[in-house]
CSV table of C-alpha atoms in Angstrom, one decimal:
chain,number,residue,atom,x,y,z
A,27,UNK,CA,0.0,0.0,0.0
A,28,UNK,CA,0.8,3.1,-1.3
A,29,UNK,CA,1.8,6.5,1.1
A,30,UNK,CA,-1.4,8.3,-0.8
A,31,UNK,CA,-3.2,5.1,0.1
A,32,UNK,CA,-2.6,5.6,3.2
A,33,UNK,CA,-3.3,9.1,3.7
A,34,UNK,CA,-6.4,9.0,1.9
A,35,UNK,CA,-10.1,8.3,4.1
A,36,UNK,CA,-11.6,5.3,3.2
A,37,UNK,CA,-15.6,6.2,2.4
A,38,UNK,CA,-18.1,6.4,4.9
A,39,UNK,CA,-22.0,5.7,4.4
A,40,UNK,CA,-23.6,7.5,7.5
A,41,UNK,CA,-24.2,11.2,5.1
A,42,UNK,CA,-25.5,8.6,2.3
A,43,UNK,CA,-28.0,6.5,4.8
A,44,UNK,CA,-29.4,10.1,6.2
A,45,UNK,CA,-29.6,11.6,2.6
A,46,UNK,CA,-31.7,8.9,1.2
A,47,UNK,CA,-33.9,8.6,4.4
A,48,UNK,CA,-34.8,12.0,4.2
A,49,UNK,CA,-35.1,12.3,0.7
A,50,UNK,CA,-37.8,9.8,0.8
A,51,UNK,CA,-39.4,11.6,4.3
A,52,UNK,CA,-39.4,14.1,2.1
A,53,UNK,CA,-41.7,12.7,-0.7
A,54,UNK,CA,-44.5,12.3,2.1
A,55,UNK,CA,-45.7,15.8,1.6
A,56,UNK,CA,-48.6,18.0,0.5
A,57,UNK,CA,-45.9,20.5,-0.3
A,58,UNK,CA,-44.5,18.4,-2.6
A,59,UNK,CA,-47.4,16.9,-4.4
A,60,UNK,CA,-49.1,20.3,-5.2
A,61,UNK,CA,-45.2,21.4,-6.7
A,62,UNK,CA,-45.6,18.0,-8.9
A,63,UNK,CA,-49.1,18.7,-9.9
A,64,UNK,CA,-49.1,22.3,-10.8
A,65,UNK,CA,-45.7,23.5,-12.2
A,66,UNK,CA,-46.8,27.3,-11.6
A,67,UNK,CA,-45.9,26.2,-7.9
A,68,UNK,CA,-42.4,25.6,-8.3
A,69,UNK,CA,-41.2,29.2,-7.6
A,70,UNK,CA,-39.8,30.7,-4.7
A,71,UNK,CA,-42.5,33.0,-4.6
A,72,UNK,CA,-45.0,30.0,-4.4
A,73,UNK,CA,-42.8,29.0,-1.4
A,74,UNK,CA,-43.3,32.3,0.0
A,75,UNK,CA,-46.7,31.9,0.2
A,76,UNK,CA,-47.3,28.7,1.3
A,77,UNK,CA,-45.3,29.1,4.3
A,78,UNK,CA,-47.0,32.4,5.4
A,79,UNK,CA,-50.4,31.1,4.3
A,80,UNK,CA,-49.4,28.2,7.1
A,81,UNK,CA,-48.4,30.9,9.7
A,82,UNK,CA,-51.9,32.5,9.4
A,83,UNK,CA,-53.1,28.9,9.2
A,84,UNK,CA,-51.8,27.4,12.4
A,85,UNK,CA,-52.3,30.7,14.4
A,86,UNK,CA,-56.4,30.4,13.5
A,87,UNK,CA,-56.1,26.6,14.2
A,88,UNK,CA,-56.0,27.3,18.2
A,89,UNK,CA,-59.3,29.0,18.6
A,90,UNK,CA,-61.0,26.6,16.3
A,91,UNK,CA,-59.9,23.7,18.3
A,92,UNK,CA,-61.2,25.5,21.2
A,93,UNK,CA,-64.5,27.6,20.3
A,94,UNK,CA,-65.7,25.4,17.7
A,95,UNK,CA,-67.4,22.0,19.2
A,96,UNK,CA,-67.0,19.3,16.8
A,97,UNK,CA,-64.9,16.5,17.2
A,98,UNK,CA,-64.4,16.4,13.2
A,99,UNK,CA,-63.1,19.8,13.3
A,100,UNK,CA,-60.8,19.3,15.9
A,101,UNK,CA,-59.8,15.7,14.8
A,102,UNK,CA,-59.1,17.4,11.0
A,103,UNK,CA,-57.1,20.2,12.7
A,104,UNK,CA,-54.8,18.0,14.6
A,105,UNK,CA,-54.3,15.8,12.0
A,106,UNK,CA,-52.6,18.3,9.8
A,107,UNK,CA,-50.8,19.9,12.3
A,108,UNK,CA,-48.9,16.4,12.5
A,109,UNK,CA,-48.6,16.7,9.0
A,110,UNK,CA,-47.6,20.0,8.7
A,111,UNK,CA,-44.4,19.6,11.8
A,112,UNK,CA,-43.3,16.9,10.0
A,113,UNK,CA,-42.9,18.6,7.0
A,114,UNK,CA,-41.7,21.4,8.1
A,115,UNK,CA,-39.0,19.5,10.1
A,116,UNK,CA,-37.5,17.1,7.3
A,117,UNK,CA,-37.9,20.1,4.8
A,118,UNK,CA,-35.7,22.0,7.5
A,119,UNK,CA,-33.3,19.4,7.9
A,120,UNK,CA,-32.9,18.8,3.7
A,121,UNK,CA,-32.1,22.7,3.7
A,122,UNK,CA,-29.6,22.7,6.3
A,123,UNK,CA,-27.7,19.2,5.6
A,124,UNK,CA,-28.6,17.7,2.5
A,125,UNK,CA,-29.9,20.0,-0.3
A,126,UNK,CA,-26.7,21.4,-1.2
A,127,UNK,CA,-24.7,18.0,-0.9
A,128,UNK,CA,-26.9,16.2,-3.0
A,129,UNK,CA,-26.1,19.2,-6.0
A,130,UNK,CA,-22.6,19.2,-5.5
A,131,UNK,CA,-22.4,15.3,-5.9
A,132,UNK,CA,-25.3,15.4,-9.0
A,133,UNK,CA,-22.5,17.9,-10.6
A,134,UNK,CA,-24.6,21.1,-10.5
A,135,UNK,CA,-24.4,24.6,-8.7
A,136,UNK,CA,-26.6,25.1,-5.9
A,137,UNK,CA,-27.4,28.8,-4.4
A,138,UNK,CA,-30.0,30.1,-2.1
A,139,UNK,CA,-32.3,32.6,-2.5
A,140,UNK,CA,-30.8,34.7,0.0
A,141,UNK,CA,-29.8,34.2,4.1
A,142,UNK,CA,-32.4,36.7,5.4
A,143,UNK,CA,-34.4,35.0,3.9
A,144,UNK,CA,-33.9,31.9,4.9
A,145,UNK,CA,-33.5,33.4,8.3
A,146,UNK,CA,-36.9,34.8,8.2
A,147,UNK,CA,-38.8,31.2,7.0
A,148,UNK,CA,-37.1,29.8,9.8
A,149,UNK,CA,-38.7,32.1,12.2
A,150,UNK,CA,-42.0,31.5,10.5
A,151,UNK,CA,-41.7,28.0,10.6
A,152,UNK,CA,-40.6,28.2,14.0
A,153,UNK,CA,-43.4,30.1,15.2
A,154,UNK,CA,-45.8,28.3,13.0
A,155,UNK,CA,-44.8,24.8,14.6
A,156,UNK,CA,-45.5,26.4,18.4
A,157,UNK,CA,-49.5,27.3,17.2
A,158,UNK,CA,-49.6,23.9,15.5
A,159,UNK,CA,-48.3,22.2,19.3
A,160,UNK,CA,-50.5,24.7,20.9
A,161,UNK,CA,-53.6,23.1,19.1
A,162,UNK,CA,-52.9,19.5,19.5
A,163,UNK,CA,-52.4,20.7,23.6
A,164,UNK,CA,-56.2,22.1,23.5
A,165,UNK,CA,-57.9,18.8,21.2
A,166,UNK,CA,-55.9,16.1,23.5
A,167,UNK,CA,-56.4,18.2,26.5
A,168,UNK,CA,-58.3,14.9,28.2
A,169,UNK,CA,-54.3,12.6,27.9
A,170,UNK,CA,-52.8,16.1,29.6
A,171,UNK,CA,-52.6,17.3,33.1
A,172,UNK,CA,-52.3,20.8,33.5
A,173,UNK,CA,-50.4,22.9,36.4
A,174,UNK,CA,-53.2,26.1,35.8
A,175,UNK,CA,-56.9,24.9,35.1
A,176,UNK,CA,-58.3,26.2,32.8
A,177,UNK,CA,-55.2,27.2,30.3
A,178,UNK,CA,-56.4,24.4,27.8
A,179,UNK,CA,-59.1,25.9,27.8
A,180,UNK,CA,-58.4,29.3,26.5
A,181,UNK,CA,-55.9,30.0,23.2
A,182,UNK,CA,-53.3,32.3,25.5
A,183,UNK,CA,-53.0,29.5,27.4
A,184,UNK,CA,-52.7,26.6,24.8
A,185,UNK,CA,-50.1,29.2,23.2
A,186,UNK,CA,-48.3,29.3,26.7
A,187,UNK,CA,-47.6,25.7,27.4
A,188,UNK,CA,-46.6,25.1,23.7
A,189,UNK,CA,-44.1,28.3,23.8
A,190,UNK,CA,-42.4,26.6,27.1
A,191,UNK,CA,-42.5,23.5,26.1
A,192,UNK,CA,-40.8,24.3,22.8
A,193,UNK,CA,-38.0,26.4,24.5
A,194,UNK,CA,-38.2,25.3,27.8
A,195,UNK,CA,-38.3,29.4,29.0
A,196,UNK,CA,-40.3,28.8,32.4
A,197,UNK,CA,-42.5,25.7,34.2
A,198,UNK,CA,-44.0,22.9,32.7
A,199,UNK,CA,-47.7,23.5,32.5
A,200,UNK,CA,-48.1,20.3,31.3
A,201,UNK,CA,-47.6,16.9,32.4
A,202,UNK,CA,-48.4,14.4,29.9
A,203,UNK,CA,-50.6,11.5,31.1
A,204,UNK,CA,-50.7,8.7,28.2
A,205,UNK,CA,-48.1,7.9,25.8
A,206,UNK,CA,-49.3,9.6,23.2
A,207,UNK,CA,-49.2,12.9,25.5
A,208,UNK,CA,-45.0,11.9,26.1
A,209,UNK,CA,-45.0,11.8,22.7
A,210,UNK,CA,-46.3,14.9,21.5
A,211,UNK,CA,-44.1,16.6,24.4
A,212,UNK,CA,-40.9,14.8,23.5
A,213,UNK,CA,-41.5,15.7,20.1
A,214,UNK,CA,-41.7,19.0,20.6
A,215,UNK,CA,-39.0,19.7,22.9
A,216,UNK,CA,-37.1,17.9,20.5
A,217,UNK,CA,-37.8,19.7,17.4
A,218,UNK,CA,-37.5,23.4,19.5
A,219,UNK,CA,-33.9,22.0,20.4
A,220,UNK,CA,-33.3,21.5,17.2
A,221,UNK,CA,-34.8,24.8,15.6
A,222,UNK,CA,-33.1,26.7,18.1
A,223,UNK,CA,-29.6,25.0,18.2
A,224,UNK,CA,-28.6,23.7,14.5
A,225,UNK,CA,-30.7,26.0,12.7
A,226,UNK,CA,-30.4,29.3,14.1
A,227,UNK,CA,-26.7,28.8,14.3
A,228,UNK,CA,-25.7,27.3,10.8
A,229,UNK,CA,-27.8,31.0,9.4
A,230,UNK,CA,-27.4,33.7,11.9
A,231,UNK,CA,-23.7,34.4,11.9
A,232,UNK,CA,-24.6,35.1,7.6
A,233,UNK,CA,-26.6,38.1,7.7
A,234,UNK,CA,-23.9,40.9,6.4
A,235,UNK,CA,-22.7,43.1,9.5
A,236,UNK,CA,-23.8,46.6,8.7
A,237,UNK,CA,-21.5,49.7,8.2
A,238,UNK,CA,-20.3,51.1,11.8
A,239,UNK,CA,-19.3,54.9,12.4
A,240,UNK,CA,-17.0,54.6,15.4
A,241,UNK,CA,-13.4,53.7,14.6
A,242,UNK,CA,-12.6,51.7,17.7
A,243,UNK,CA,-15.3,49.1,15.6
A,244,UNK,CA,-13.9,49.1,12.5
C-alpha cells in the first residue's frame, strides 16, 4: 500500500444513509405533491406563500380547536398539524444538511435565495410549529394534566404551554398522562432544540454586518 493510500479516508456511508432517508421523508408531503401537480408552484414565490399562508393557518387553528365544538373539526385540525411539523422539520433538515450535498455530488451549482431569507422562514416556521403544538395541547387536553386549570381551555394558554415547552423558557404547565401525551411533548421539545440550536446557528452568523461609524469598531 501506497503512502497516498494511506493518507487517503476510506468512504463512509452514515451522510449517504441520512440523505436517502430523508429524501424519501421528504416525498410524504402536500408540499411536494401540489409542486408536482401544478408546475406554476415551483417558484420561490409560491414558497413564499405557502409558508405564510401556514403561519396564518396554524395561528387560527388554536381558537377553532377551542371555540368550535366538533370533534371532526378538531380531529381534522390535529391531524394536519402532525402533518404540517413533520414537514416542516425534514424540509428544515434537507435545507440545512442535504440540499446542497446532493447538487454538488449530481455535478450542479446550488445557491440560495438569500440568508435573510432563509432566516426569516425559519422564524416562521418556528413560530408556525409552536401554534400547530398549541392546538394538538387544546384537542388532547383529556391525555394532559395541566399545572393552571383552565389554560387548555383558552388559546393564550394553549399558546403558553406550547411556547415553554418548545423552548423550555419557564414551568412545565403540562404533564403528559398517556403515551401519546409523552410523545407529542418529547416531540416538541425535541424539534424546538433543534430549531433553536442547529438551525439558528448554521444562518445567523450570515446576515452581512452593517456599516459602523465609530473607529474603535472598524
Amino acid at each position: 500500500m501506497t503512502e497516498q493510500e494511506k493518507q487517503t479516508p476510506k468512504p463512509t456511508f452514515i451522510v449517504d444513509f441520512w440523505e436517502t432517508v430523508f429524501r424519501w421523508l421528504g416525498k410524504v408531503s402536500v408540499f411536494n405533491l401540489i409542486r408536482k401537480i401544478f408546475k406554476g408552484a415551483r417558484t420561490g414565490r409560491f414558497v413564499d406563500a405557502w409558508a405564510l399562508s401556514h403561519v396564518f393557518l396554524s395561528v387560527a387553528a388554536v381558537p377553532l380547536v377551542i371555540y368550535v365544538p366538533s370533534v371532526w373539526v378538531g380531529g381534522v385540525i390535529a391531524g394536519y398539524a402532525f402533518l404540517r411539523v413533520f414537514e416542516v422539520v425534514v424540509y428544515q433538515m434537507n435545507v440545512l444538511l442535504f440540499d446542497e450535498y446532493r447538487a454538488k455530488k449530481a455535478g450542479r451549482s446550488y445557491a440560495l435565495h438569500g440568508y435573510r431569507r432563509m432566516i426569516l422562514l425559519l422564524m416562521q416556521n418556528y413560530f408556525e410549529i409552536i401554534f400547530w403544538f398549541a392546538a394538538q395541547y387544546a384537542f388532547f387536553s383529556q391525555i394532559f394534566d395541566f399545572t393552571v386549570p383552565g389554560s387548555n381551555e383558552s388559546v393564550f394558554g394553549a399558546v403558553y404551554t406550547s411556547f415553554v415547552v418548545m423552548t423550555s423558557f419557564g414551568f412545565y404547565n403540562v404533564t403528559p398522562l398517556s403515551v401519546l401525551a409523552y410523545t407529542i411533548v418529547i416531540a416538541q421539545a425535541v424539534i424546538g432544540l433543534f430549531m433553536t440550536l442547529l438551525s439558528l446557528a448554521r444562518f445567523i452568523g450570515l446576515i452581512p454586518n452593517p456599516e459602523t461609524m465609530d473607529q474603535t469598531e472598524k
